[in-house]
Short mmCIF file of N, CA, C and O in Angstrom, two decimals:
data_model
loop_
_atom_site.label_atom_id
_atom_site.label_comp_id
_atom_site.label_asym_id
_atom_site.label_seq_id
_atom_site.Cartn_x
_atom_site.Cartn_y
_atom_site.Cartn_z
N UNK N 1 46.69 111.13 197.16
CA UNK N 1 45.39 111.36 196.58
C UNK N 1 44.35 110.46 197.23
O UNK N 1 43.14 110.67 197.13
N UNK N 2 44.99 109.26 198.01
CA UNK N 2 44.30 108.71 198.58
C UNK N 2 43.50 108.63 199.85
O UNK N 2 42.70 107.83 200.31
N UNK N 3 44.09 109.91 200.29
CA UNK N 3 43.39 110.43 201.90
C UNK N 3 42.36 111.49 201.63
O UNK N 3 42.56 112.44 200.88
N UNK N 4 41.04 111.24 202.41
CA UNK N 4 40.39 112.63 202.32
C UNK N 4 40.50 113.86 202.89
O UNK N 4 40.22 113.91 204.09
N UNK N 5 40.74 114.62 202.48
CA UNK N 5 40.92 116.11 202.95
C UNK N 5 39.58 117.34 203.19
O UNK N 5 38.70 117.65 202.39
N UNK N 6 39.82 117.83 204.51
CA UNK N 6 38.65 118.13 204.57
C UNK N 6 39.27 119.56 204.97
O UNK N 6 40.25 119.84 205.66
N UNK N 7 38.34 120.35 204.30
CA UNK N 7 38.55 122.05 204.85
C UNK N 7 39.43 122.86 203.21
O UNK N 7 39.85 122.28 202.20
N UNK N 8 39.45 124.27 203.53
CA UNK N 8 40.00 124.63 201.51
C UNK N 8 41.06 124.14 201.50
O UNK N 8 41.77 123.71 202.41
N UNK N 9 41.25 124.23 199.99
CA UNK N 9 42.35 123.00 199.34
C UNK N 9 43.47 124.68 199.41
O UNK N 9 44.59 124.44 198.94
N UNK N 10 43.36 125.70 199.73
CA UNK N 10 44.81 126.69 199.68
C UNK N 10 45.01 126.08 201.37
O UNK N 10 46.21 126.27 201.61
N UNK N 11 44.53 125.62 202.29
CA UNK N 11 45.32 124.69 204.05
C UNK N 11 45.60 123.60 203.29
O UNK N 11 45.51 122.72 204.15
N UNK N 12 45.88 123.02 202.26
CA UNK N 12 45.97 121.68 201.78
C UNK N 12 47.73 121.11 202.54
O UNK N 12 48.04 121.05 203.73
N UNK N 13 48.38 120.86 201.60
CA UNK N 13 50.02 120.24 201.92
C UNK N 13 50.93 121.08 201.98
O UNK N 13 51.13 121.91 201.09
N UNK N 14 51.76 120.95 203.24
CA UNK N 14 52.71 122.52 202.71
C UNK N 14 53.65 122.49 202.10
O UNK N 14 54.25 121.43 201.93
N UNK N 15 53.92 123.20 201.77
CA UNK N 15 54.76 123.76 200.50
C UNK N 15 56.27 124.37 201.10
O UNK N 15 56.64 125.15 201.98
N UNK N 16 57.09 123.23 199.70
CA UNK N 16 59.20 123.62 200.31
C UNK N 16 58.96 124.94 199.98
O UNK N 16 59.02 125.19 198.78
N UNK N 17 58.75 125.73 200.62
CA UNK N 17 59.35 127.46 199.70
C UNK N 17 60.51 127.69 199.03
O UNK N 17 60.46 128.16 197.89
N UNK N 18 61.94 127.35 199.76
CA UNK N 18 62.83 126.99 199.72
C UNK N 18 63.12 126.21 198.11
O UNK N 18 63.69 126.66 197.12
N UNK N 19 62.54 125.03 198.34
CA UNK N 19 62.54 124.45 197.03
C UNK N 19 62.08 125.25 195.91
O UNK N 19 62.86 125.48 194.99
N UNK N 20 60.67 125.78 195.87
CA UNK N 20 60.41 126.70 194.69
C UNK N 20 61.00 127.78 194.37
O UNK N 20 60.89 128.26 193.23
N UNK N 21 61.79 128.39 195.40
CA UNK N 21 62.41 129.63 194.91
C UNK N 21 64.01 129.02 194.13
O UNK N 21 64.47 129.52 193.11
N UNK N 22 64.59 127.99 194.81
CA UNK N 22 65.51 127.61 194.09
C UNK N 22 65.28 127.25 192.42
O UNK N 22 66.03 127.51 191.48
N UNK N 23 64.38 126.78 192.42
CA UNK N 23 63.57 126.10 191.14
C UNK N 23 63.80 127.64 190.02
O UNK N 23 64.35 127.68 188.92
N UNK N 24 63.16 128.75 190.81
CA UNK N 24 63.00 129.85 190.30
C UNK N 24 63.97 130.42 189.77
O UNK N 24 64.10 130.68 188.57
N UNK N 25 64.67 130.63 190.60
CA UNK N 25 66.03 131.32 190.15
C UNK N 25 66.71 130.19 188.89
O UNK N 25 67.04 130.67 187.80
N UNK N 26 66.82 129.13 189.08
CA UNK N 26 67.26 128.50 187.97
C UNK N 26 66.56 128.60 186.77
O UNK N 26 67.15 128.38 185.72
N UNK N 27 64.94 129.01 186.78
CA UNK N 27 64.43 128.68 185.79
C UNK N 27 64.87 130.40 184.79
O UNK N 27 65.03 130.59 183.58
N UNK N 28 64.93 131.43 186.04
CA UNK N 28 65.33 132.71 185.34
C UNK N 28 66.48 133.15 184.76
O UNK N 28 66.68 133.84 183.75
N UNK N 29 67.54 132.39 185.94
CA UNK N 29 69.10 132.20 184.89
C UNK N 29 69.39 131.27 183.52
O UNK N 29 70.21 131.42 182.61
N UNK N 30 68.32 130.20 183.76
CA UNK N 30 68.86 129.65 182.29
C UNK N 30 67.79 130.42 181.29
O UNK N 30 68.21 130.40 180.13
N UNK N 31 66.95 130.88 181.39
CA UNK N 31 66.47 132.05 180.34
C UNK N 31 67.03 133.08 180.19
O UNK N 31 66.88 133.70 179.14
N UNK N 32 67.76 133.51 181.13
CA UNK N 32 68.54 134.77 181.02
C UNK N 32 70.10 134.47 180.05
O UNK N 32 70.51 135.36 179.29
N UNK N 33 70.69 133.45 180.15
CA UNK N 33 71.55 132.89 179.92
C UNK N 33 71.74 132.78 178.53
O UNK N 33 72.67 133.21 177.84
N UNK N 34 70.42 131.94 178.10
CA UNK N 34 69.73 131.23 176.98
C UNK N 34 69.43 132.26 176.06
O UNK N 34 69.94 132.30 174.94
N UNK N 35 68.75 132.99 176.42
CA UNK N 35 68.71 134.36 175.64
C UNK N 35 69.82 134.78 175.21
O UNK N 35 70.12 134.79 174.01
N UNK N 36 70.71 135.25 176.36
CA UNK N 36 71.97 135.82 175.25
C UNK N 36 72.98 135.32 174.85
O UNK N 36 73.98 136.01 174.63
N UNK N 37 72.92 133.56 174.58
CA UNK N 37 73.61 132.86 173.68
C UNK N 37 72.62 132.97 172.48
O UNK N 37 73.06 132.87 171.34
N UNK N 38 71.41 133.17 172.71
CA UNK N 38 70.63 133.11 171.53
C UNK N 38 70.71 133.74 170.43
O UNK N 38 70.61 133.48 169.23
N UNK N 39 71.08 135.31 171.59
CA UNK N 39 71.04 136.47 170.81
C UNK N 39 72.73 136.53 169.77
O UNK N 39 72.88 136.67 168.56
N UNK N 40 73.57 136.38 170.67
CA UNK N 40 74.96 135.91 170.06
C UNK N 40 74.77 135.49 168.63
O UNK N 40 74.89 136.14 167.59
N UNK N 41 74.31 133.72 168.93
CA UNK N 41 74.37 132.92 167.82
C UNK N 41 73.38 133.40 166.53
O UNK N 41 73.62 132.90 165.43
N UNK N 42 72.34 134.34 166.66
CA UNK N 42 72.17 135.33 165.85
C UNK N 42 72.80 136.06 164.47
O UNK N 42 72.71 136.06 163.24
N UNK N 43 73.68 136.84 165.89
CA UNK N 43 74.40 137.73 165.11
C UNK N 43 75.83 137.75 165.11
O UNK N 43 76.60 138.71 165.18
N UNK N 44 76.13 136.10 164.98
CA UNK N 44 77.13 135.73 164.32
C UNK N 44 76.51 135.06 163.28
O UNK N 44 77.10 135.06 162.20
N UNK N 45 75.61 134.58 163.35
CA UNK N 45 75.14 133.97 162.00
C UNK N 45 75.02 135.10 161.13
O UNK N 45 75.59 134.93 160.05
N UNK N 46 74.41 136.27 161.30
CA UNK N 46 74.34 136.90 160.24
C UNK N 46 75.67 138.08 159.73
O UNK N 46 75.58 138.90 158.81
N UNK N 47 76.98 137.83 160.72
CA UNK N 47 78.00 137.71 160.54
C UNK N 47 78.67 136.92 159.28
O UNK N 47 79.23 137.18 158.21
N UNK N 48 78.38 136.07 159.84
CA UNK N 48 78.93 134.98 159.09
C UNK N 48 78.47 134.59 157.07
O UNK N 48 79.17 134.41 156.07
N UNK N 49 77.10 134.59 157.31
CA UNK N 49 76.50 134.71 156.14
C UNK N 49 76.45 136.12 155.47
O UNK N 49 76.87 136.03 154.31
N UNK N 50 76.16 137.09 155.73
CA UNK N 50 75.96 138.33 154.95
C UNK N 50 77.08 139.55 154.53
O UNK N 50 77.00 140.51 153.76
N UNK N 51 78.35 138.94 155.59
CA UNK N 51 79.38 139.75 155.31
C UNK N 51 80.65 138.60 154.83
O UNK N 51 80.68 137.41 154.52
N UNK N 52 81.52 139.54 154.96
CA UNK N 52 82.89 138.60 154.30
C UNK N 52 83.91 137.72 155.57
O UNK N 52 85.02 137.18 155.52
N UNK N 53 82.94 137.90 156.57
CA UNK N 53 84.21 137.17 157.56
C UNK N 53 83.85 135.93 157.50
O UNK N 53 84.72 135.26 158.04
N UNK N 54 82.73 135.09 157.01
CA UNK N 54 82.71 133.40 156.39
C UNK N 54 82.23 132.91 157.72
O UNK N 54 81.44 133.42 158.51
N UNK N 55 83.14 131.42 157.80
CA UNK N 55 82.27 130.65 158.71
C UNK N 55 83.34 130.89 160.18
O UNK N 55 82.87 130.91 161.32
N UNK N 56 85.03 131.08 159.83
CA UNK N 56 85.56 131.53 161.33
C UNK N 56 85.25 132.45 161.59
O UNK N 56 85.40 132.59 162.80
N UNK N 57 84.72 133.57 160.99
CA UNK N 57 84.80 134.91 161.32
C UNK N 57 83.43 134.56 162.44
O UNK N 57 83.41 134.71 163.66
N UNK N 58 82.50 134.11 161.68
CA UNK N 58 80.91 134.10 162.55
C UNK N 58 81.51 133.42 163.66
O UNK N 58 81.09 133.86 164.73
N UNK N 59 82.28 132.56 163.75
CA UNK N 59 82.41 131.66 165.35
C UNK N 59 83.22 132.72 166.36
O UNK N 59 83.12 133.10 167.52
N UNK N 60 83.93 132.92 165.39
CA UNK N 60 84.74 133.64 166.54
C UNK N 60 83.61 135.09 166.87
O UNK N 60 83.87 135.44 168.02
N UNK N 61 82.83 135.73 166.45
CA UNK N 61 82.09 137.10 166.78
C UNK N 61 80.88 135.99 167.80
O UNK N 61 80.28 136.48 168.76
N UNK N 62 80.68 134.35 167.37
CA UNK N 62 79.86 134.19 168.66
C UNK N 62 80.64 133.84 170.03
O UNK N 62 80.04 133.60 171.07
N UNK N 63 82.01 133.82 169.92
CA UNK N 63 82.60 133.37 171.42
C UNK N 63 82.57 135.12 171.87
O UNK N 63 82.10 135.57 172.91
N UNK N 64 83.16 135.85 170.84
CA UNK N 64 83.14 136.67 172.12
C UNK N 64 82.05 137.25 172.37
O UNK N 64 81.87 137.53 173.56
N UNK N 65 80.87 137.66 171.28
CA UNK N 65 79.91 138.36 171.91
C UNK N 65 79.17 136.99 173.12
O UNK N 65 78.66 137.31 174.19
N UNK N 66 79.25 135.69 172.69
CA UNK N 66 78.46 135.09 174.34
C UNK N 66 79.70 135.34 175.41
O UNK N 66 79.30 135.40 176.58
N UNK N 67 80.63 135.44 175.30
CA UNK N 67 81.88 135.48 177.01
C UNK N 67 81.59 136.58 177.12
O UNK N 67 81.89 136.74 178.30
N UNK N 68 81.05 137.93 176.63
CA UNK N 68 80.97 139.33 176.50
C UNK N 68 79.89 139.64 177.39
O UNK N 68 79.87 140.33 178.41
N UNK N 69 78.27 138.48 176.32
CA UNK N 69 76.91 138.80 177.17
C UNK N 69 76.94 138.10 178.62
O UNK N 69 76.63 138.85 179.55
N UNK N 70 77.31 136.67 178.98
CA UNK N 70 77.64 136.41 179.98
C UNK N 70 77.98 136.87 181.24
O UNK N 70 77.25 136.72 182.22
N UNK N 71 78.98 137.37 181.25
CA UNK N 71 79.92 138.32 181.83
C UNK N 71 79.06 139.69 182.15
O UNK N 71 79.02 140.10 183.31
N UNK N 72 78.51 140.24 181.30
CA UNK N 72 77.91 141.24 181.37
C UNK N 72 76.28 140.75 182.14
O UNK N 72 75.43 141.63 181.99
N UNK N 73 76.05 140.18 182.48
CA UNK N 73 74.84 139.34 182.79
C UNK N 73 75.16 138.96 184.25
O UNK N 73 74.20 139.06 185.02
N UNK N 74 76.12 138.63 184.65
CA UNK N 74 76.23 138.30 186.03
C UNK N 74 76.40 139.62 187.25
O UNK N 74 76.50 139.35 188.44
#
């Protein structure tokens, strides 16, 4: 910040491309990811609470529906 720059600031410093697209893709797999543990832990919760399979029943409907969405995601 300490040098003056002269001419438009889009010729400014160049840019890792490389780096941002890596950045990218990580930022879209762990949303993609994130989501459908989200969605899982959902609807095992309401597994779990609203029907009769209790508190193993909900864990076990979230392992397999997340190894399910996962899997299905890659």
């Amino acid at each position: 910040m300490s040098e003056h720059h002269t001419g438009p600031v889009e010729t400014g410093a160049s840019m890792d491309y490389a780096s941002h697209e890596k950045t990218y893709d990580y930022f879209i797999a762990g949303a993609k990811y994130g989501t459908a543990i989200m969605v899982a832990l959902m609807i095992a919760m309401a597994a779990g609470f609203f029907s009769s399979a209790g508190f193993l029943g909900g864990v076990l409907v979230f392992i397999v529906l997340s190894v399910a969405g996962v899997f299905m995601l890659r």
